[in-house]
PDB file of C-alpha atoms in Angstrom:
ATOM      1  CA  ARG A   8      27.013  39.709 -23.719  1.00  0.00           C
ATOM      2  CA  ARG A   9      28.989  37.660 -26.264  1.00  0.00           C
ATOM      3  CA  SER A  10      30.754  35.719 -23.491  1.00  0.00           C
ATOM      4  CA  ALA A  11      27.449  34.957 -21.760  1.00  0.00           C
ATOM      5  CA  ALA A  12      25.860  33.826 -25.016  1.00  0.00           C
ATOM      6  CA  SER A  13      28.890  31.689 -25.832  1.00  0.00           C
ATOM      7  CA  ALA A  14      28.771  30.014 -22.426  1.00  0.00           C
ATOM      8  CA  LEU A  15      25.076  29.268 -22.856  1.00  0.00           C
ATOM      9  CA  THR A  16      25.690  27.797 -26.298  1.00  0.00           C
ATOM     10  CA  GLN A  17      28.441  25.521 -24.960  1.00  0.00           C
ATOM     11  CA  ALA A  18      26.260  24.409 -22.058  1.00  0.00           C
ATOM     12  CA  LEU A  19      23.460  23.449 -24.424  1.00  0.00           C
ATOM     13  CA  ASP A  20      25.751  21.647 -26.869  1.00  0.00           C
ATOM     14  CA  PRO A  21      24.935  17.903 -26.447  1.00  0.00           C
ATOM     15  CA  GLY A  22      28.363  17.008 -27.804  1.00  0.00           C
ATOM     16  CA  LEU A  23      30.202  18.513 -24.854  1.00  0.00           C
ATOM     17  CA  ALA A  24      31.089  16.472 -21.777  1.00  0.00           C
ATOM     18  CA  LYS A  25      29.801  19.199 -19.460  1.00  0.00           C
ATOM     19  CA  ARG A  26      26.332  18.698 -20.916  1.00  0.00           C
ATOM     20  CA  SER A  27      25.855  15.721 -18.594  1.00  0.00           C
ATOM     21  CA  LEU A  28      26.178  17.989 -15.578  1.00  0.00           C
ATOM     22  CA  LEU A  29      22.978  19.784 -16.555  1.00  0.00           C
ATOM     23  CA  SER A  30      20.937  16.658 -17.251  1.00  0.00           C
ATOM     24  CA  SER A  31      18.262  15.522 -14.813  1.00  0.00           C
ATOM     25  CA  PRO A  32      19.386  12.737 -12.457  1.00  0.00           C
ATOM     26  CA  ASN A  33      16.161  10.927 -13.385  1.00  0.00           C
ATOM     27  CA  SER A  34      16.594  11.262 -17.157  1.00  0.00           C
ATOM     28  CA  ASP A  35      17.995   7.733 -17.522  1.00  0.00           C
ATOM     29  CA  LEU A  36      15.308   6.053 -15.456  1.00  0.00           C
ATOM     30  CA  GLN A  37      12.925   3.739 -17.265  1.00  0.00           C
ATOM     31  CA  PHE A  38       9.512   2.919 -15.880  1.00  0.00           C
ATOM     32  CA  ASP A  39       7.672  -0.305 -16.490  1.00  0.00           C
ATOM     33  CA  SER A  40       3.981   0.321 -16.943  1.00  0.00           C
ATOM     34  CA  GLN A  41       3.177  -3.302 -16.119  1.00  0.00           C
ATOM     35  CA  GLN A  42       2.362  -4.132 -12.512  1.00  0.00           C
ATOM     36  CA  GLN A  43       5.022  -6.130 -10.698  1.00  0.00           C
ATOM     37  CA  PRO A  44       3.981  -9.733  -9.977  1.00  0.00           C
ATOM     38  CA  PRO A  45       3.322 -10.610  -6.319  1.00  0.00           C
ATOM     39  CA  ALA A  46       6.223 -12.019  -4.340  1.00  0.00           C
ATOM     40  CA  ALA A  47       6.538 -15.790  -4.500  1.00  0.00           C
ATOM     41  CA  PRO A  48       5.631 -17.587  -1.272  1.00  0.00           C
ATOM     42  CA  VAL A  49       8.385 -18.861   1.004  1.00  0.00           C
ATOM     43  CA  ALA A  50       9.292 -22.411   0.037  1.00  0.00           C
ATOM     44  CA  ALA A  51       8.880 -23.817   3.562  1.00  0.00           C
ATOM     45  CA  VAL A  52       8.807 -22.966   7.241  1.00  0.00           C
ATOM     46  CA  PHE A  53       9.075 -25.254  10.245  1.00  0.00           C
ATOM     47  CA  SER A  54       7.136 -25.774  13.456  1.00  0.00           C
ATOM     48  CA  ILE A  55       8.345 -27.206  16.749  1.00  0.00           C
ATOM     49  CA  ALA A  56       6.798 -27.677  20.194  1.00  0.00           C
ATOM     50  CA  THR A  57       7.971 -27.647  23.788  1.00  0.00           C
ATOM     51  CA  GLY A  58       5.271 -30.100  24.994  1.00  0.00           C
ATOM     52  CA  GLY A  59       4.443 -31.245  28.497  1.00  0.00           C
ATOM     53  CA  HIS A  60       1.779 -28.712  29.439  1.00  0.00           C
ATOM     54  CA  ASN A  61      -1.322 -29.262  31.525  1.00  0.00           C
ATOM     55  CA  GLY A  62      -4.567 -29.818  29.681  1.00  0.00           C
ATOM     56  CA  TYR A  63      -3.016 -31.779  26.819  1.00  0.00           C
ATOM     57  CA  ALA A  64      -3.155 -35.497  26.092  1.00  0.00           C
ATOM     58  CA  ALA A  65      -1.610 -37.932  28.554  1.00  0.00           C
ATOM     59  CA  ASP A  66       1.088 -38.904  26.051  1.00  0.00           C
ATOM     60  CA  GLU A  67       2.128 -35.262  25.621  1.00  0.00           C
ATOM     61  CA  ARG A  68       5.599 -35.567  27.054  1.00  0.00           C
ATOM     62  CA  ARG A  69       7.761 -32.641  28.033  1.00  0.00           C
ATOM     63  CA  VAL A  70      10.581 -31.856  25.612  1.00  0.00           C
ATOM     64  CA  GLU A  71      14.004 -31.475  27.162  1.00  0.00           C
ATOM     65  CA  GLU A  72      16.072 -28.430  26.269  1.00  0.00           C
ATOM     66  CA  LYS A  73      18.940 -30.438  24.783  1.00  0.00           C
ATOM     67  CA  ASP A  74      16.550 -32.359  22.513  1.00  0.00           C
ATOM     68  CA  PHE A  75      14.703 -29.214  21.524  1.00  0.00           C
ATOM     69  CA  PHE A  76      17.854 -27.536  20.228  1.00  0.00           C
ATOM     70  CA  LYS A  77      19.205 -30.755  18.762  1.00  0.00           C
ATOM     71  CA  TRP A  78      16.138 -30.958  16.530  1.00  0.00           C
ATOM     72  CA  LEU A  79      16.325 -27.286  15.620  1.00  0.00           C
ATOM     73  CA  THR A  80      20.003 -27.357  14.664  1.00  0.00           C
ATOM     74  CA  SER A  81      19.616 -30.611  12.727  1.00  0.00           C
ATOM     75  CA  HIS A  82      17.362 -28.727  10.316  1.00  0.00           C
ATOM     76  CA  GLY A  83      19.534 -25.597  10.212  1.00  0.00           C
ATOM     77  CA  ILE A  84      17.027 -23.289  11.895  1.00  0.00           C
ATOM     78  CA  THR A  85      18.426 -19.773  12.228  1.00  0.00           C
ATOM     79  CA  SER A  86      15.312 -17.947  13.455  1.00  0.00           C
ATOM     80  CA  LEU A  87      12.720 -18.997  16.040  1.00  0.00           C
ATOM     81  CA  TRP A  88       9.407 -17.202  16.574  1.00  0.00           C
ATOM     82  CA  ASP A  89       7.587 -18.052  19.794  1.00  0.00           C
ATOM     83  CA  PHE A  90       3.782 -17.936  19.510  1.00  0.00           C
ATOM     84  CA  ARG A  91       3.107 -19.496  22.939  1.00  0.00           C
ATOM     85  CA  LEU A  92       1.617 -17.894  25.998  1.00  0.00           C
ATOM     86  CA  PRO A  93       4.052 -17.769  28.977  1.00  0.00           C
ATOM     87  CA  SER A  94       4.802 -21.268  30.267  1.00  0.00           C
ATOM     88  CA  GLY A  95       7.009 -20.885  33.348  1.00  0.00           C
ATOM     89  CA  ASP A  96       9.548 -23.659  32.700  1.00  0.00           C
ATOM     90  CA  TRP A  97      12.930 -23.866  30.932  1.00  0.00           C
ATOM     91  CA  SER A  98      11.253 -22.653  27.739  1.00  0.00           C
ATOM     92  CA  GLU A  99       9.903 -19.485  29.348  1.00  0.00           C
ATOM     93  CA  PRO A 100      10.558 -16.653  26.850  1.00  0.00           C
ATOM     94  CA  SER A 101      13.448 -14.935  28.666  1.00  0.00           C
ATOM     95  CA  SER A 102      15.199 -18.279  29.269  1.00  0.00           C
ATOM     96  CA  LEU A 103      14.560 -19.464  25.718  1.00  0.00           C
ATOM     97  CA  LYS A 104      15.904 -16.201  24.335  1.00  0.00           C
ATOM     98  CA  ARG A 105      19.200 -16.667  26.188  1.00  0.00           C
ATOM     99  CA  ALA A 106      19.448 -20.288  25.075  1.00  0.00           C
ATOM    100  CA  CYS A 107      18.847 -19.278  21.450  1.00  0.00           C
ATOM    101  CA  ALA A 108      21.442 -16.495  21.633  1.00  0.00           C
ATOM    102  CA  ALA A 109      24.026 -18.991  22.860  1.00  0.00           C
ATOM    103  CA  ARG A 110      23.385 -20.993  19.682  1.00  0.00           C
ATOM    104  CA  SER A 111      23.237 -18.019  17.275  1.00  0.00           C
ATOM    105  CA  ILE A 112      19.506 -18.454  16.703  1.00  0.00           C
ATOM    106  CA  ALA A 113      17.479 -15.256  16.402  1.00  0.00           C
ATOM    107  CA  TYR A 114      14.517 -15.328  18.794  1.00  0.00           C
ATOM    108  CA  ARG A 115      11.274 -13.357  18.808  1.00  0.00           C
ATOM    109  CA  THR A 116       8.202 -13.820  20.983  1.00  0.00           C
ATOM    110  CA  TYR A 117       4.695 -12.853  19.868  1.00  0.00           C
ATOM    111  CA  PRO A 118       2.115 -14.576  22.126  1.00  0.00           C
ATOM    112  CA  LEU A 119      -0.910 -15.581  20.073  1.00  0.00           C
ATOM    113  CA  GLY A 120      -4.118 -16.993  21.492  1.00  0.00           C
ATOM    114  CA  LEU A 121      -5.043 -14.341  24.027  1.00  0.00           C
ATOM    115  CA  ARG A 122      -8.557 -14.816  25.385  1.00  0.00           C
ATOM    116  CA  GLU A 123      -9.486 -11.197  24.750  1.00  0.00           C
ATOM    117  CA  ALA A 124      -8.425 -11.643  21.116  1.00  0.00           C
ATOM    118  CA  GLY A 125     -10.750 -14.610  20.604  1.00  0.00           C
ATOM    119  CA  GLY A 126      -8.355 -17.416  21.484  1.00  0.00           C
ATOM    120  CA  LEU A 127      -5.883 -18.741  18.935  1.00  0.00           C
ATOM    121  CA  PRO A 128      -8.250 -18.951  15.913  1.00  0.00           C
ATOM    122  CA  GLY A 129      -9.551 -15.435  16.480  1.00  0.00           C
ATOM    123  CA  HIS A 130      -6.116 -13.996  17.191  1.00  0.00           C
ATOM    124  CA  LEU A 131      -4.665 -15.516  14.023  1.00  0.00           C
ATOM    125  CA  CYS A 132      -7.417 -13.970  11.928  1.00  0.00           C
ATOM    126  CA  SER A 133      -7.064 -10.556  13.543  1.00  0.00           C
ATOM    127  CA  GLU A 134      -5.060  -7.730  12.010  1.00  0.00           C
ATOM    128  CA  GLU A 135      -2.334  -8.242  14.603  1.00  0.00           C
ATOM    129  CA  GLY A 136      -2.145 -11.985  14.025  1.00  0.00           C
ATOM    130  CA  GLN A 137      -1.975 -11.648  10.253  1.00  0.00           C
ATOM    131  CA  ASP A 138       0.767  -9.037  10.569  1.00  0.00           C
ATOM    132  CA  VAL A 139       2.821 -11.365  12.799  1.00  0.00           C
ATOM    133  CA  LEU A 140       2.496 -14.245  10.323  1.00  0.00           C
ATOM    134  CA  ARG A 141       3.404 -11.992   7.396  1.00  0.00           C
ATOM    135  CA  ARG A 142       6.564 -10.774   9.133  1.00  0.00           C
ATOM    136  CA  PHE A 143       7.443 -14.325  10.118  1.00  0.00           C
ATOM    137  CA  ALA A 144       7.243 -15.357   6.466  1.00  0.00           C
ATOM    138  CA  GLU A 145       9.446 -12.415   5.478  1.00  0.00           C
ATOM    139  CA  VAL A 146      12.112 -13.515   7.985  1.00  0.00           C
ATOM    140  CA  ALA A 147      11.940 -17.028   6.532  1.00  0.00           C
ATOM    141  CA  THR A 148      13.158 -15.661   3.194  1.00  0.00           C
ATOM    142  CA  GLN A 149      16.496 -14.895   4.873  1.00  0.00           C
ATOM    143  CA  GLY A 150      17.064 -18.391   6.269  1.00  0.00           C
ATOM    144  CA  PRO A 151      15.332 -21.456   7.752  1.00  0.00           C
ATOM    145  CA  ALA A 152      12.756 -20.269  10.310  1.00  0.00           C
ATOM    146  CA  ALA A 153      10.494 -22.101  12.734  1.00  0.00           C
ATOM    147  CA  PHE A 154       7.589 -21.118  14.940  1.00  0.00           C
ATOM    148  CA  VAL A 155       7.201 -22.726  18.340  1.00  0.00           C
ATOM    149  CA  VAL A 156       3.990 -23.734  20.087  1.00  0.00           C
ATOM    150  CA  ALA A 157       3.398 -25.680  23.285  1.00  0.00           C
ATOM    151  CA  GLN A 158       1.386 -28.669  22.063  1.00  0.00           C
ATOM    152  CA  SER A 159       3.368 -31.359  20.261  1.00  0.00           C
ATOM    153  CA  GLY A 160       0.376 -32.776  18.417  1.00  0.00           C
ATOM    154  CA  HIS A 161      -0.353 -31.471  14.930  1.00  0.00           C
ATOM    155  CA  ALA A 162      -3.811 -32.864  14.242  1.00  0.00           C
ATOM    156  CA  ALA A 163      -6.659 -30.575  13.229  1.00  0.00           C
ATOM    157  CA  GLY A 164      -7.538 -28.143  15.994  1.00  0.00           C
ATOM    158  CA  THR A 165      -4.093 -28.084  17.610  1.00  0.00           C
ATOM    159  CA  ALA A 166      -1.996 -24.932  17.776  1.00  0.00           C
ATOM    160  CA  ARG A 167       0.445 -26.274  15.183  1.00  0.00           C
ATOM    161  CA  ALA A 168      -2.345 -27.018  12.754  1.00  0.00           C
ATOM    162  CA  GLU A 169      -4.094 -23.691  13.341  1.00  0.00           C
ATOM    163  CA  VAL A 170      -0.962 -21.640  12.631  1.00  0.00           C
ATOM    164  CA  ALA A 171       0.032 -23.821   9.663  1.00  0.00           C
ATOM    165  CA  GLU A 172      -3.441 -23.477   8.136  1.00  0.00           C
ATOM    166  CA  ARG A 173      -3.331 -19.685   8.362  1.00  0.00           C
ATOM    167  CA  LEU A 174       0.124 -19.534   6.773  1.00  0.00           C
ATOM    168  CA  LEU A 175      -1.003 -21.729   3.885  1.00  0.00           C
ATOM    169  CA  VAL A 176      -4.365 -20.024   3.413  1.00  0.00           C
ATOM    170  CA  THR A 177      -2.786 -16.575   3.145  1.00  0.00           C
ATOM    171  CA  GLY A 178      -0.303 -17.893   0.564  1.00  0.00           C
ATOM    172  CA  THR A 179       2.724 -16.545   2.417  1.00  0.00           C
ATOM    173  CA  VAL A 180       4.371 -19.973   2.531  1.00  0.00           C
ATOM    174  CA  ALA A 181       4.251 -22.949   0.205  1.00  0.00           C
ATOM    175  CA  LYS A 182       4.451 -25.620   2.912  1.00  0.00           C
ATOM    176  CA  VAL A 183       4.863 -26.112   6.652  1.00  0.00           C
ATOM    177  CA  LEU A 184       7.100 -28.881   7.999  1.00  0.00           C
ATOM    178  CA  HIS A 185       6.396 -30.073  11.541  1.00  0.00           C
ATOM    179  CA  ILE A 186       9.473 -31.109  13.538  1.00  0.00           C
ATOM    180  CA  LEU A 187       8.115 -34.046  15.538  1.00  0.00           C
ATOM    181  CA  PRO A 188       9.529 -35.470  18.791  1.00  0.00           C
ATOM    182  CA  GLY A 189      12.645 -37.297  17.660  1.00  0.00           C
ATOM    183  CA  GLY A 190      13.494 -34.727  15.007  1.00  0.00           C
ATOM    184  CA  GLN A 191      11.734 -36.265  12.017  1.00  0.00           C
ATOM    185  CA  LEU A 192       9.718 -34.061   9.686  1.00  0.00           C
ATOM    186  CA  GLU A 193       6.121 -34.313   8.580  1.00  0.00           C
ATOM    187  CA  GLU A 194       4.575 -31.947   6.067  1.00  0.00           C
ATOM    188  CA  HIS A 195       1.330 -30.325   7.076  1.00  0.00           C
ATOM    189  CA  VAL A 196      -1.602 -31.315   4.905  1.00  0.00           C
ATOM    190  CA  ALA A 197      -4.002 -28.430   4.481  1.00  0.00           C
ATOM    191  CA  SER A 198      -7.616 -29.127   5.355  1.00  0.00           C
ATOM    192  CA  ALA A 199     -10.026 -29.234   2.466  1.00  0.00           C
ATOM    193  CA  PRO A 200     -12.287 -26.182   2.454  1.00  0.00           C
ATOM    194  CA  ALA A 201     -15.742 -26.936   3.783  1.00  0.00           C
ATOM    195  CA  GLU A 202     -18.302 -27.345   1.030  1.00  0.00           C
ATOM    196  CA  PRO A 203     -21.396 -25.175   1.381  1.00  0.00           C
ATOM    197  CA  SER A 204     -24.536 -27.054   2.382  1.00  0.00           C
ATOM    198  CA  PRO A 205     -26.968 -27.472  -0.494  1.00  0.00           C
ATOM    199  CA  ALA A 206     -29.970 -25.213  -0.376  1.00  0.00           C
ATOM    200  CA  PRO A 207     -33.204 -26.996   0.613  1.00  0.00           C
ATOM    201  CA  ALA A 208     -35.349 -28.031  -2.316  1.00  0.00           C
ATOM    202  CA  VAL A 209     -38.376 -25.830  -2.816  1.00  0.00           C
ATOM    203  CA  ALA A 210     -41.401 -27.255  -4.592  1.00  0.00           C
ATOM    204  CA  PRO A 211     -42.416 -25.097  -7.550  1.00  0.00           C
ATOM    205  CA  GLN A 212     -45.629 -23.217  -7.005  1.00  0.00           C
ATOM    206  CA  GLU A 213     -48.159 -22.800  -9.776  1.00  0.00           C
ATOM    207  CA  VAL A 214     -48.975 -19.188 -10.452  1.00  0.00           C
ATOM    208  CA  GLN A 215     -52.200 -18.354 -12.265  1.00  0.00           C
ATOM    209  CA  LEU A 216     -52.218 -15.193 -14.262  1.00  0.00           C
ATOM    210  CA  THR A 217     -55.510 -13.422 -14.693  1.00  0.00           C
ATOM    211  CA  SER A 218     -56.045 -10.816 -17.328  1.00  0.00           C
ATOM    212  CA  PRO A 219     -57.262  -7.496 -15.931  1.00  0.00           C
ATOM    213  CA  ALA A 220     -59.886  -7.422 -18.660  1.00  0.00           C
ATOM    214  CA  ALA A 221     -61.344 -10.701 -17.458  1.00  0.00           C
ATOM    215  CA  GLU A 222     -62.007  -9.398 -13.966  1.00  0.00           C
ATOM    216  CA  ALA A 223     -65.414  -7.948 -13.431  1.00  0.00           C
ATOM    217  CA  PRO A 224     -65.393  -4.536 -11.765  1.00  0.00           C
ATOM    218  CA  LYS A 225     -66.557  -4.589  -8.192  1.00  0.00           C
ATOM    219  CA  GLU A 226     -69.574  -2.398  -7.396  1.00  0.00           C
TER     220      GLU A 226
END
């Protein structure tokens, strides 16, 4: 009994080195009661287009493969996310994936704008669309990333503008830089939120109050 009591005393002695073996592995952890601040938005992402598709403006020229990758590499793009619907030319997803791999550019394809999802605006606002944009922004924290659409134009209502607006509205990125034909950059300017229409003026109506005592009882 003495040996057992002695061993217990030594084990509980905080001055002994073996005391650390009995301590909880979580005893040195410190917890901050304050909530962690939200992650800062990605500084910038890029957009690029393949161009040359039916239904676009007459000056919408087709982008050649060599120019496409020249513009991407000139801005150090390491990841390309394809938001287009299948096109059927050199930039068709399987072909574009091989071309990106040959240049050490990570490639992902997530077609946005399906008719059953409400077209591009509806798809971007859906749970699936928002998840794709969030993951795209996360990838952009690891290196320069670009999303690719078909239409080269970037005016309001185009695919570039629609995607850029959603990225800026959700606060996942600080700015979107459009890679234009020729390789130059142009920062996307977010649209001003629409102001609510003023409520129609209603003329005040005079209300006459009559005391119950002043009303004669009806017989």
